[in-house]
CSV table of C-alpha atoms and ligand atoms in Angstrom, one decimal:
chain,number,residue,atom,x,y,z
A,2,UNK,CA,0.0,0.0,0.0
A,3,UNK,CA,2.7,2.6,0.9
A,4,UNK,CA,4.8,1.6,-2.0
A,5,UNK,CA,1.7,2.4,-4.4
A,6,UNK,CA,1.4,5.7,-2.8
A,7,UNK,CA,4.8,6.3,-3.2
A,8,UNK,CA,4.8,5.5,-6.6
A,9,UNK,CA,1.5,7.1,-7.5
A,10,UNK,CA,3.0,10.4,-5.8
A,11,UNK,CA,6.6,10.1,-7.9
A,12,UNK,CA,4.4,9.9,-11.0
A,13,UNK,CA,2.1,13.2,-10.2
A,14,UNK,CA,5.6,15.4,-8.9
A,15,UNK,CA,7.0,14.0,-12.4
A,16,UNK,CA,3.7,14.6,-14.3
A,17,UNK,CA,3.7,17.9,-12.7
A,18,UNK,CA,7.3,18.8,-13.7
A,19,UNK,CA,6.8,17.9,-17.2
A,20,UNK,CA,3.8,19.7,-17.7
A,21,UNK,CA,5.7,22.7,-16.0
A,22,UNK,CA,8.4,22.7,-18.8
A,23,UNK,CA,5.9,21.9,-21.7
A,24,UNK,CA,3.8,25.1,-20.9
A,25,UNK,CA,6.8,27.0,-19.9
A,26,UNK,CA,8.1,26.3,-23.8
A,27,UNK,CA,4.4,27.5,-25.0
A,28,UNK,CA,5.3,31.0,-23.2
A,29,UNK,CA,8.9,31.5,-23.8
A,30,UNK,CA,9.3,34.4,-26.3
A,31,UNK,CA,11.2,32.6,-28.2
A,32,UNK,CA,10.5,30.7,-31.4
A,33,UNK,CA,7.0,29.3,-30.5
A,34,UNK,CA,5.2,32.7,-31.7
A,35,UNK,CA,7.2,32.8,-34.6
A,36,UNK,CA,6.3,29.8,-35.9
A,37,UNK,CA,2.6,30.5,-35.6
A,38,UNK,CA,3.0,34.0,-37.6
A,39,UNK,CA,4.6,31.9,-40.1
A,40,UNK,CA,1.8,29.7,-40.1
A,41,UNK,CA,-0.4,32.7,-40.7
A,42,UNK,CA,1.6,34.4,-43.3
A,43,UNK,CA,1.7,30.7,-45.3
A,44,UNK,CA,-2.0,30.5,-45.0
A,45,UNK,CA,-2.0,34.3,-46.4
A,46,UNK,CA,0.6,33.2,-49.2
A,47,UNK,CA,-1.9,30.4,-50.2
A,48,UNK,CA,-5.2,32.3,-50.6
A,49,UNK,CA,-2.8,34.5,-53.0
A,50,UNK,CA,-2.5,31.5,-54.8
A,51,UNK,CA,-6.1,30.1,-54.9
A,52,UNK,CA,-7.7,34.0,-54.8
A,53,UNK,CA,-9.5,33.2,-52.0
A,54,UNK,CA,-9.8,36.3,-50.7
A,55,UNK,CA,-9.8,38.4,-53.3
A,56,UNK,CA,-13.0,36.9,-55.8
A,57,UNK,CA,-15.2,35.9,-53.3
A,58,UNK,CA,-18.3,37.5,-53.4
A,59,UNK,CA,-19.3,40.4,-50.4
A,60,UNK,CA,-21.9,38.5,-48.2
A,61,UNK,CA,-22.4,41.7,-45.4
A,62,UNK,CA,-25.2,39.8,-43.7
A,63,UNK,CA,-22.5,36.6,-43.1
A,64,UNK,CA,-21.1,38.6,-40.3
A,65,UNK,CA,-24.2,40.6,-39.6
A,66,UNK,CA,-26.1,38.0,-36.8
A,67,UNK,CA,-27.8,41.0,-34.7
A,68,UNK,CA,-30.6,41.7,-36.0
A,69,UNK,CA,-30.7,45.3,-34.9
A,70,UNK,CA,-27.6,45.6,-36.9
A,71,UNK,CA,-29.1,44.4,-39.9
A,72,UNK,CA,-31.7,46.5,-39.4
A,73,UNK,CA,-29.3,49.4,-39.7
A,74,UNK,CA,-27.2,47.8,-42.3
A,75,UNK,CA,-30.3,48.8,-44.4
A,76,UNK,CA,-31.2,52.3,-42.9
A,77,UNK,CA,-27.7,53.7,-42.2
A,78,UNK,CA,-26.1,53.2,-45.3
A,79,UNK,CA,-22.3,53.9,-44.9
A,80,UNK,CA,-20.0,53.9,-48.2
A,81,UNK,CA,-16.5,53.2,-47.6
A,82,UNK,CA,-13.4,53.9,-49.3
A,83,UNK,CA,-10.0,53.0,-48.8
A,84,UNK,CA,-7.0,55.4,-49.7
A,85,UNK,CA,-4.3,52.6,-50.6
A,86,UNK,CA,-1.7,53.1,-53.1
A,87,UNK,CA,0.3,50.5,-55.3
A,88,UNK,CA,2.5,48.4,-53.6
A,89,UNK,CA,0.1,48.5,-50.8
A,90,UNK,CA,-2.8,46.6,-53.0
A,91,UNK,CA,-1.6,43.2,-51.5
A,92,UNK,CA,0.5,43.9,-48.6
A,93,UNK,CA,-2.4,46.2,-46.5
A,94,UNK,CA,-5.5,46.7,-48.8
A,95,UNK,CA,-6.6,43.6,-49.2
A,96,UNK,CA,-7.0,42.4,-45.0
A,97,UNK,CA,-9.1,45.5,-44.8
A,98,UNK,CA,-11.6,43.6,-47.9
A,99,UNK,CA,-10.9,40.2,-45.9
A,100,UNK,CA,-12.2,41.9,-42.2
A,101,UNK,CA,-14.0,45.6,-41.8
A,102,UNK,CA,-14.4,46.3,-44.8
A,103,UNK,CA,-16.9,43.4,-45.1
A,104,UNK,CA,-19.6,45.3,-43.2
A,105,UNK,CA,-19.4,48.6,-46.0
A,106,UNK,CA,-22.6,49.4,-48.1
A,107,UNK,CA,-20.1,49.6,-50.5
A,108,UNK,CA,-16.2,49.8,-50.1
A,109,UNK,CA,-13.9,51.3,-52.7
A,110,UNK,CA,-10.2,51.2,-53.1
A,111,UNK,CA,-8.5,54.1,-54.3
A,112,UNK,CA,-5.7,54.2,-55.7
A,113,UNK,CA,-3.5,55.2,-59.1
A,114,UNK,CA,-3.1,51.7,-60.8
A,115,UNK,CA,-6.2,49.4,-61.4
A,116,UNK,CA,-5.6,46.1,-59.8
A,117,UNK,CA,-8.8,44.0,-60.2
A,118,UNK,CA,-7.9,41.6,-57.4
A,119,UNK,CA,-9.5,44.1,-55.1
A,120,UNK,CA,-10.5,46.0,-57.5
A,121,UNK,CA,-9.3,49.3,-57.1
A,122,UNK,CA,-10.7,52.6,-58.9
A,123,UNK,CA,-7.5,54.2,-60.5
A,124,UNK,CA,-7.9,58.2,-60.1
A,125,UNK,CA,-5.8,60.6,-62.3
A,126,UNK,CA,-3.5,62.2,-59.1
A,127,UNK,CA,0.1,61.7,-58.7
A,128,UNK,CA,1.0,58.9,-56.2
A,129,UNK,CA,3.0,59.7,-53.6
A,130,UNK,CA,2.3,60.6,-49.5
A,131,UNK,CA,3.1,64.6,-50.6
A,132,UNK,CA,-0.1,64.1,-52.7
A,133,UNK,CA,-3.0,62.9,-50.5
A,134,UNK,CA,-5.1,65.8,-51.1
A,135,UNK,CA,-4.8,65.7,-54.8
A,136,UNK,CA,-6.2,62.0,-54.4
A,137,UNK,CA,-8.8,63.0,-51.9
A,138,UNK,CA,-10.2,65.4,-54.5
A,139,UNK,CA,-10.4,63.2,-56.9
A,140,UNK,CA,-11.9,60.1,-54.7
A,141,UNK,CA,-14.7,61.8,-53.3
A,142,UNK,CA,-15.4,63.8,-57.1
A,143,UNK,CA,-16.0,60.0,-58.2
A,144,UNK,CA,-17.7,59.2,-55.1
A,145,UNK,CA,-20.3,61.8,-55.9
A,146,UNK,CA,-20.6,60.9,-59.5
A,147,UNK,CA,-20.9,57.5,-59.4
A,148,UNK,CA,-22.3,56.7,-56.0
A,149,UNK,CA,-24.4,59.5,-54.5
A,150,UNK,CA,-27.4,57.5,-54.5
A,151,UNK,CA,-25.9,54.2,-53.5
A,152,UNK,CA,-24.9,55.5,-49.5
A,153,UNK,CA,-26.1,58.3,-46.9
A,154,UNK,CA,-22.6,58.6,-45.2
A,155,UNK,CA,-19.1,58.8,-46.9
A,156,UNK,CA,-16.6,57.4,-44.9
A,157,UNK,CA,-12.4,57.9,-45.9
A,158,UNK,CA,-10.0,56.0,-44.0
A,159,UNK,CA,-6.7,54.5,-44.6
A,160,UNK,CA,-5.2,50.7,-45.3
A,161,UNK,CA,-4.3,50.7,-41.6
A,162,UNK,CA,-7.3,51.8,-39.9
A,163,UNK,CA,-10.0,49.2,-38.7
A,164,UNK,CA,-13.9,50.5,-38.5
A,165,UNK,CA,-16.8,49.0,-36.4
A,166,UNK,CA,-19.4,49.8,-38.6
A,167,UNK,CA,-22.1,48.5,-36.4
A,168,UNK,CA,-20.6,51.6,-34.0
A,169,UNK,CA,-20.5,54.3,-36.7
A,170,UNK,CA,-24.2,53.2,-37.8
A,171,UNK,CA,-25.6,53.7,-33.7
A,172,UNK,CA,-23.2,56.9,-33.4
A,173,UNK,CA,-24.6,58.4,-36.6
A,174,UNK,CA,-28.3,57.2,-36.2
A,175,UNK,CA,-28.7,60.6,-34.3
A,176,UNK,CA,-28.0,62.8,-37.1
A,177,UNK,CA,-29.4,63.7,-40.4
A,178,UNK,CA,-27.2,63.4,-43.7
A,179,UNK,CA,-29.1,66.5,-45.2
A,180,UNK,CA,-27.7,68.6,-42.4
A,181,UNK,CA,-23.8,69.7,-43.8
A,182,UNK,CA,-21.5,67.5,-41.1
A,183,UNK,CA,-18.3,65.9,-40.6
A,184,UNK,CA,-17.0,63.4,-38.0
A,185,UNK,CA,-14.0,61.8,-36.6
A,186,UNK,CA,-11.1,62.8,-33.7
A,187,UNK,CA,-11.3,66.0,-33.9
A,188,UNK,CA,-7.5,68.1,-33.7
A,189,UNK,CA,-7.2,72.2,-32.9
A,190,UNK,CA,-4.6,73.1,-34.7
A,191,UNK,CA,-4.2,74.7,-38.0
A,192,UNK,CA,-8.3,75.3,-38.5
A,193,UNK,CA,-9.6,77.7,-36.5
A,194,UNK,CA,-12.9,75.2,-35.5
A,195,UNK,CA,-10.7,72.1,-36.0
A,196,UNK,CA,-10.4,69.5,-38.4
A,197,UNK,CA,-10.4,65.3,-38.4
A,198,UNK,CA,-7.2,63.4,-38.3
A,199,UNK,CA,-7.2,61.1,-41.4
A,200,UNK,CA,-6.2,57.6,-39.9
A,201,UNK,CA,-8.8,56.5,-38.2
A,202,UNK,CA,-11.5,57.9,-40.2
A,203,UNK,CA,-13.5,60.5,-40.9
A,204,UNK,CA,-16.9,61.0,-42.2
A,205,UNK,CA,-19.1,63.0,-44.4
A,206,UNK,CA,-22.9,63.3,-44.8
A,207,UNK,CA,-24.1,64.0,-47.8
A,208,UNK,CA,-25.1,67.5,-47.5
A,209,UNK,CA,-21.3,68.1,-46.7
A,210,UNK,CA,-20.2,65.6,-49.7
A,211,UNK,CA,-22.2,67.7,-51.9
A,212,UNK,CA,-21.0,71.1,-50.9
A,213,UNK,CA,-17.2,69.8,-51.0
A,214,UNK,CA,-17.8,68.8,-54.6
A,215,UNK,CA,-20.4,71.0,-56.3
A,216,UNK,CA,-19.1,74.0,-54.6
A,217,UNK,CA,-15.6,73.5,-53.0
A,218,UNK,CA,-13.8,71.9,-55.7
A,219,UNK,CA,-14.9,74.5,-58.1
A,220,UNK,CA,-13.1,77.3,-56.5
A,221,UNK,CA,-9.4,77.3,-55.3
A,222,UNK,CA,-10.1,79.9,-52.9
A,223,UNK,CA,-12.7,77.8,-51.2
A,224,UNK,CA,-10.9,74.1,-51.1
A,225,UNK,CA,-7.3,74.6,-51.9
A,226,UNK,CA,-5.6,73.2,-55.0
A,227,UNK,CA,-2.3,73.3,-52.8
A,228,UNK,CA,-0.5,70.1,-51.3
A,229,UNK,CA,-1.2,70.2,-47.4
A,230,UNK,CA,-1.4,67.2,-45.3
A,231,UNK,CA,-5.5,65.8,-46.5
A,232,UNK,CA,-6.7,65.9,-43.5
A,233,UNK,CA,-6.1,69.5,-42.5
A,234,UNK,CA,-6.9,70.6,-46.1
A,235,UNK,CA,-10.2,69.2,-45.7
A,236,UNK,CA,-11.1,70.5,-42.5
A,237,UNK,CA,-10.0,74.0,-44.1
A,238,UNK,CA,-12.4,73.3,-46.8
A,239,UNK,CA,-15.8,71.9,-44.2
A,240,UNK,CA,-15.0,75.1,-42.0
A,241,UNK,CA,-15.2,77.5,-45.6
A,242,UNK,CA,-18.0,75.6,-46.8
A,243,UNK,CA,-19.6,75.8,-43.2
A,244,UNK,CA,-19.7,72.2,-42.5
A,245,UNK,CA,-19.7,71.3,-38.7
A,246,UNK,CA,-17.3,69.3,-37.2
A,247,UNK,CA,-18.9,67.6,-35.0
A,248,UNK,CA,-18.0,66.0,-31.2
A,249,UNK,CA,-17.8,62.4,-31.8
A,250,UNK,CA,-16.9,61.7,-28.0
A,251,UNK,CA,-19.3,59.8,-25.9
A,252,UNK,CA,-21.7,60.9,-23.3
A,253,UNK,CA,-18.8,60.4,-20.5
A,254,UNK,CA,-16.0,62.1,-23.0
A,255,UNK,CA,-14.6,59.0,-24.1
A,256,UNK,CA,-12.9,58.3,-27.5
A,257,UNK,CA,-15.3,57.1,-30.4
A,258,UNK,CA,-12.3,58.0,-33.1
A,259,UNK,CA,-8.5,57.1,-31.8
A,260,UNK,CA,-6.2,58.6,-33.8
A,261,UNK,CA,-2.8,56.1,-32.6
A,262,UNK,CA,-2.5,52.8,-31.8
A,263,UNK,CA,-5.0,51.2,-29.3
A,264,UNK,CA,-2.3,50.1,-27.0
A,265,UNK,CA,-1.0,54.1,-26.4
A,266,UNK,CA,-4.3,55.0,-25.6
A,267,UNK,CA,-5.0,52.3,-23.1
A,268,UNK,CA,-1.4,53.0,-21.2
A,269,UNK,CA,0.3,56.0,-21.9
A,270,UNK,CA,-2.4,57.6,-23.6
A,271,UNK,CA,-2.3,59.7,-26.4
A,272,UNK,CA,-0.9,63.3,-24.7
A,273,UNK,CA,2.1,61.3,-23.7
A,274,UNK,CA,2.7,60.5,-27.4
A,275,UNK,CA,4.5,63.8,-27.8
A,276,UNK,CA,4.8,64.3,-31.3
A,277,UNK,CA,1.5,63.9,-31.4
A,278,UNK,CA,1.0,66.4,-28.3
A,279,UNK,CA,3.3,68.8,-29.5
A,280,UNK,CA,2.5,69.3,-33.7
A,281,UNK,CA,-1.4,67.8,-33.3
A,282,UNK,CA,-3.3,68.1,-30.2
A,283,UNK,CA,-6.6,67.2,-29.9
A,284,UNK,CA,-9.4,69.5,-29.3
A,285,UNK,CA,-11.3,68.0,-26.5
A,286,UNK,CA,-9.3,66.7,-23.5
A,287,UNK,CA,-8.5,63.1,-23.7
A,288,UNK,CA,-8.7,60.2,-21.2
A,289,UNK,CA,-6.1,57.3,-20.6
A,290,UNK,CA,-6.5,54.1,-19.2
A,291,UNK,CA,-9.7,52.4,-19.9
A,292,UNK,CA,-11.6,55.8,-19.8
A,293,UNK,CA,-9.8,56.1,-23.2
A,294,UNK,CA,-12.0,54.4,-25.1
A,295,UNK,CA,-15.6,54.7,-25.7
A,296,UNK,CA,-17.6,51.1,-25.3
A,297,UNK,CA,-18.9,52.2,-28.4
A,298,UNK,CA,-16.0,52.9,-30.5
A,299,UNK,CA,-15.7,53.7,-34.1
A,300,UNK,CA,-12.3,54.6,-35.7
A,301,UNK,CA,-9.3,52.9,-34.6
A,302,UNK,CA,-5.3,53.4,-36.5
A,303,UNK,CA,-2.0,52.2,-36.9
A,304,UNK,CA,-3.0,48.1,-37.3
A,305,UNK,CA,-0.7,45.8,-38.8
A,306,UNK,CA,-2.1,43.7,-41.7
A,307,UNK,CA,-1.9,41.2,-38.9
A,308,UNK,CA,-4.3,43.3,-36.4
A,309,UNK,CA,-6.5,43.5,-38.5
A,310,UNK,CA,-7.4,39.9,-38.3
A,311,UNK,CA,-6.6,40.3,-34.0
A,312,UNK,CA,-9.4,42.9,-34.0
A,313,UNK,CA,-11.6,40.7,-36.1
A,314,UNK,CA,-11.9,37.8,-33.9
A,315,UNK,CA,-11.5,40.0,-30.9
A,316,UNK,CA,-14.4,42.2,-31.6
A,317,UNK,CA,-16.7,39.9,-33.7
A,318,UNK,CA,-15.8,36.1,-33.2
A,319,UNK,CA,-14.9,36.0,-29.0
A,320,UNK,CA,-18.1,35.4,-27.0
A,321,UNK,CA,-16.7,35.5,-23.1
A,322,UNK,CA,-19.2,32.4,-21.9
A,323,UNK,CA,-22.4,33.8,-20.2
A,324,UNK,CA,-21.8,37.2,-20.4
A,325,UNK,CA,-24.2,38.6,-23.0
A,326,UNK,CA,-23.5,42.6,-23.1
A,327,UNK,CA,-22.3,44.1,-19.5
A,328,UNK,CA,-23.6,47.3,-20.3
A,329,UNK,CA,-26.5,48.4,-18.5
A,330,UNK,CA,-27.5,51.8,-20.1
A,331,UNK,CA,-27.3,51.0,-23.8
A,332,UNK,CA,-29.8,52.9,-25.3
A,333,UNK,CA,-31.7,52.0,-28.7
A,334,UNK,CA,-30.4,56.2,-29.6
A,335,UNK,CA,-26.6,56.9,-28.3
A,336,UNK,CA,-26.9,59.9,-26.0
A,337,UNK,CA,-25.5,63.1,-27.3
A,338,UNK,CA,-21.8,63.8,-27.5
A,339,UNK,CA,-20.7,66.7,-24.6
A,340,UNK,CA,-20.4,69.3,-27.0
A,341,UNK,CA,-23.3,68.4,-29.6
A,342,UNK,CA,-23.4,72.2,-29.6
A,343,UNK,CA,-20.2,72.7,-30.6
A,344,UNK,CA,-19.6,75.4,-28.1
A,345,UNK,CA,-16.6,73.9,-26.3
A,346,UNK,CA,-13.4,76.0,-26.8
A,347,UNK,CA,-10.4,73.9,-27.5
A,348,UNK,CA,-8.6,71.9,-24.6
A,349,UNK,CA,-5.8,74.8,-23.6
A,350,UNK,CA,-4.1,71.1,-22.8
A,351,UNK,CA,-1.8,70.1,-19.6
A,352,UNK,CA,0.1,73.5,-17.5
A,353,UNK,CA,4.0,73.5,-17.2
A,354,UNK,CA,3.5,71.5,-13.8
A,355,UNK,CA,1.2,68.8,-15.5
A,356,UNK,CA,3.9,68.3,-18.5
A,357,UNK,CA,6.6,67.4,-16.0
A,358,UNK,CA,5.1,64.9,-14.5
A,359,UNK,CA,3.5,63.3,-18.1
A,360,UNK,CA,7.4,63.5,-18.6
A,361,UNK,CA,8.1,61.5,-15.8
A,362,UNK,CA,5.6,59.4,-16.1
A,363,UNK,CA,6.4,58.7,-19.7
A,364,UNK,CA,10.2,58.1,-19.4
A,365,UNK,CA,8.8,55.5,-16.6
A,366,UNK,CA,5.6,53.7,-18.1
A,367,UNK,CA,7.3,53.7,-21.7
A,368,UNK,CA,10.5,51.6,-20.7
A,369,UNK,CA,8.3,49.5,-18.7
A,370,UNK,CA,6.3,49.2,-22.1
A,371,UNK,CA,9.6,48.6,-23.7
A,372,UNK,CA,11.4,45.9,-22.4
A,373,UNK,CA,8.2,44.1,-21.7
A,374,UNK,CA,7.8,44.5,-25.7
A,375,UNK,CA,11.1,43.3,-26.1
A,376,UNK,CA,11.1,40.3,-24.0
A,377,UNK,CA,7.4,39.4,-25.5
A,378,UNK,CA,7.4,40.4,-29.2
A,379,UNK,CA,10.4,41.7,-30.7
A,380,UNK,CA,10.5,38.7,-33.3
A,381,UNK,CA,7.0,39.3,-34.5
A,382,UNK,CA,7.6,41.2,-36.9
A,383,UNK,CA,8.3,39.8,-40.6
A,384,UNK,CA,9.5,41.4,-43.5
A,385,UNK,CA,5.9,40.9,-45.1
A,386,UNK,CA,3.9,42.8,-41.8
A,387,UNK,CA,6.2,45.5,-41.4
A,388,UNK,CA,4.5,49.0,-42.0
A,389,UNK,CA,7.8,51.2,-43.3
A,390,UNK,CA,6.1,53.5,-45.4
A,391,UNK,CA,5.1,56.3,-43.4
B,16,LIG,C1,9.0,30.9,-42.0
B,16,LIG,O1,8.8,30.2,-43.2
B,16,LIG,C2,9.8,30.3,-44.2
B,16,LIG,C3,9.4,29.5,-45.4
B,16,LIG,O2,8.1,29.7,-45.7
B,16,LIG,C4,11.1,29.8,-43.6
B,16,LIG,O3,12.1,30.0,-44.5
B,16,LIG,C5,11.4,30.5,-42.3
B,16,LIG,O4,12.6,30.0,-41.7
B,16,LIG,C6,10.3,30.4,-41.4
B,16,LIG,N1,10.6,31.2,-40.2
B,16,LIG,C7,10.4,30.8,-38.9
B,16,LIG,C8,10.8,31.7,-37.9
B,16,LIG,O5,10.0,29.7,-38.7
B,17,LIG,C1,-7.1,33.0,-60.1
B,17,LIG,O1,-7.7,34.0,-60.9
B,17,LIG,C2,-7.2,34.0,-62.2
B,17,LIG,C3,-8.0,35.2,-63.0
B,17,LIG,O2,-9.3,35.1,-62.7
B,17,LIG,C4,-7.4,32.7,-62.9
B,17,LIG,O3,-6.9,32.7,-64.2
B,17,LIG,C5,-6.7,31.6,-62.1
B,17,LIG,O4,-6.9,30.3,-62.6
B,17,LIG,C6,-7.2,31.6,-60.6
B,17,LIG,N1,-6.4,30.7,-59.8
B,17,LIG,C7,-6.9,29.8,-59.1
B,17,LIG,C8,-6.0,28.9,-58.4
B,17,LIG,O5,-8.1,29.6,-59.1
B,18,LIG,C1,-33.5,65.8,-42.6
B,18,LIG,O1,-33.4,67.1,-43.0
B,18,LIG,C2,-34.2,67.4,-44.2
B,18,LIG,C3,-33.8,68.8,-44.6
B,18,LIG,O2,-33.5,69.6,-43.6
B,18,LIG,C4,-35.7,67.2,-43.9
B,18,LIG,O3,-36.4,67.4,-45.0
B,18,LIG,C5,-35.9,65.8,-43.4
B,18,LIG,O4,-37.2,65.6,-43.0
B,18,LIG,C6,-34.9,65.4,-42.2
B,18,LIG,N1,-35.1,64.0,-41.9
B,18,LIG,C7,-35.3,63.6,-40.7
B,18,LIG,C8,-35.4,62.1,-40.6
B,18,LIG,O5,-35.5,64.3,-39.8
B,19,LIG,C1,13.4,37.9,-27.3
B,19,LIG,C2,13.9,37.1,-28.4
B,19,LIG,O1,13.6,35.9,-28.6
B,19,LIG,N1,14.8,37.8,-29.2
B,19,LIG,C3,15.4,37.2,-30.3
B,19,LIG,C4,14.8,37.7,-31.6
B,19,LIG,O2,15.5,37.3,-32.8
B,19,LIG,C5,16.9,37.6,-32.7
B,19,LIG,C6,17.5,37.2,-34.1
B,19,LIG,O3,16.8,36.2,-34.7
B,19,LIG,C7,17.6,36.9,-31.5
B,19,LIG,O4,18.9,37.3,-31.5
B,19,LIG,C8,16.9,37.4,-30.3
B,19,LIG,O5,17.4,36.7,-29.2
């Protein structure tokens, strides 16, 4: 009898012990991670191969199970389109088609070579990051010829940004596309009443589409002809053509639009990025830590080809088991933004005593930040994911 214990015992230490080092190996930083990117990026390769993901026909409603969302699918109509350029058809482009982009009325690629794997429109600009704004003119003067009819609300955003359309519809369902509006995170400089930093999104209704085109791009002095960064030109050009830019926060001031990456707002927040502090800052004061973020977020920038199927499953395909929505107060209408009146002045932003401790604070969290992302994820990035062009 002892000797069975004993040797019942010796098996669990050793059972233990061997399960110790087989997990320990699953959460090393070393190679494991690796080789399930490579996985991923071989599963990409393939459906290059095959087409996959590029002819298969858009089936919204696939990923649509709510039916209030379908519901607003059909009410809300939201067009989409991409700004993507060349070389970034395959690379970028093409995981927004394979994820957000999915859940688009309609979803356009622009961009200055046709590639029919997408497709893409080809516009008559200049490629090139100096010439946004020339592309910008010329997407949205297509946008209005060819698909007024087809949307209520124009949406721009970029290869790397990632859109809850399902979010934009219930944010927007307050408003009326024949009023002359514009939406996304709104920044102070440069335009006296603001304007919408490009990455992760911005929208128009129609009203405003129309006036930008019928009006603005008839008349230099109006919209400019002139190479500025897009989004500040366009803001210039909604505050001449007296389009409001509207408070996309929600009712408690959160983020609906976040301009950097999602991690930056949730930790250091997006004052502490200090480029974008110093040349950008936003309008309305901004929150870190989970008050960040609205629970009904919109616009989000900077993913990798690779986030954009993280968000994905994140957002859409993860059901935590038995908990159906932990919100209490959602409401069938979002409440108003804080400044739906737009009488806000710009957030004068942190005093000399509040800058040295963000300092502080920054030198501290961001080398935490740092070595943990060195320890945990140096090696994820791959020649195919990196994103070098900006
Ligand atoms: C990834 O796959 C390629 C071949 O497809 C191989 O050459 C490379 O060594 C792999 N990298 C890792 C880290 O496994
Ligand atoms: C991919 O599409 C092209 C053009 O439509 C076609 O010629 C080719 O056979 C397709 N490849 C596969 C593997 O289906
Ligand atoms: C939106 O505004 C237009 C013009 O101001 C008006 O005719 C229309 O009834 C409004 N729609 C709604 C749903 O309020
Ligand atoms: C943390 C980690 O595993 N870093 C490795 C990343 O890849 C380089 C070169 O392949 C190694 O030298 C590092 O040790």
């Amino acid at each position: 009898m002892k000797r069975i214990l004993r040797y019942s015992l010796e098996f669990l230490v050793s059972f233990f012990i061997v399960q110790f080092f087989h997990c320990a190996k699953w959460f090393s930083p070393s190679d494991q991670s690796n080789v399930i990117l490579n996985r991923t990026l071989i599963k990409l390769d393939r459906s290059e191969q095959s087409n996959l993901s590029f002819n298969t026909v858009m089936e919204p409603y696939d990923t649509i199970r709510d039916d209030l969302a379908r519901e607003m699918f059909t009410k809300i109509r939201v067009l989409c389109w991409i700004m993507t350029a060349p070389r970034n058809h395959w690379k970028k482009a093409r995981h927004v088609k394979n994820t957000w982009g999915k859940r688009c009325n309609k979803l356009i690629f622009i961009s200055t070579e046709t590639d029919n794997r997408l497709p893409t429109v080809k516009i008559a600009a200049v490629e090139g990051y100096d010439n946004l704004w020339g592309k910008t003119r010329e997407a949205f003067r297509y946008i209005w010829e060819h698909y007024r009819e087809e949307a209520d609300w124009f949406l721009k955003a970029d290869d790397d940004s990632f859109v809850i359309l399902e979010n934009l519809r219930y944010y927007l369902s307050i408003f009326n596309t024949s009023d002359p509006l514009y939406f996304g995170h709104k920044f102070k400089a440069y335009i006296k009443s603001g304007y919408m930093q490009g990455g992760s999104g911005y929208v128009l209704s129609k009203e405003a589409l129309r006036r930008f085109v019928e009006i603005g791009l008839q008349n230099p002095t109006i919209c400019s002809a002139t190479e500025w960064p897009e989004d500040v030109e366009i803001g210039r050009c909604m505050e001449n053509l007296k389009c409001k830019g509207m408070d996309t926060r929600d009712s408690y001031g959160r983020d609906r639009f976040l301009p950097v990456s999602l991690p930056i707002h949730l930790t250091l927040g997006i004052a502490e990025d200090t480029w974008l502090w110093d040349m950008h800052p936003s309008y309305y004061p901004i929150q870190r830590g989970f008050d960040c973020c609205s629970d009904t977020a919109i616009g989000f920038h900077q993913l990798t080809p690779s986030d954009m199927y993280l968000y994905d499953y994140l957002i859409y395909r993860v059901n935590p088991y038995g908990v159906k929505d932990v919100r209490s107060d959602i409401q069938t209408r979002p409440h108003p933004p804080p400044d739906v009146k737009l009488q806000e002045p710009p957030f004068p932003g942190p005093s000399a005593a509040d800058l040295i401790w963000l300092k502080e604070l920054k030198n501290r969290e961001r080398s935490e930040l740092d070595r943990f992302g060195q320890t945990e994820s140096e090696n994820y990035s791959d020649e195919n994911f990196q994103d070098n062009d900006k």
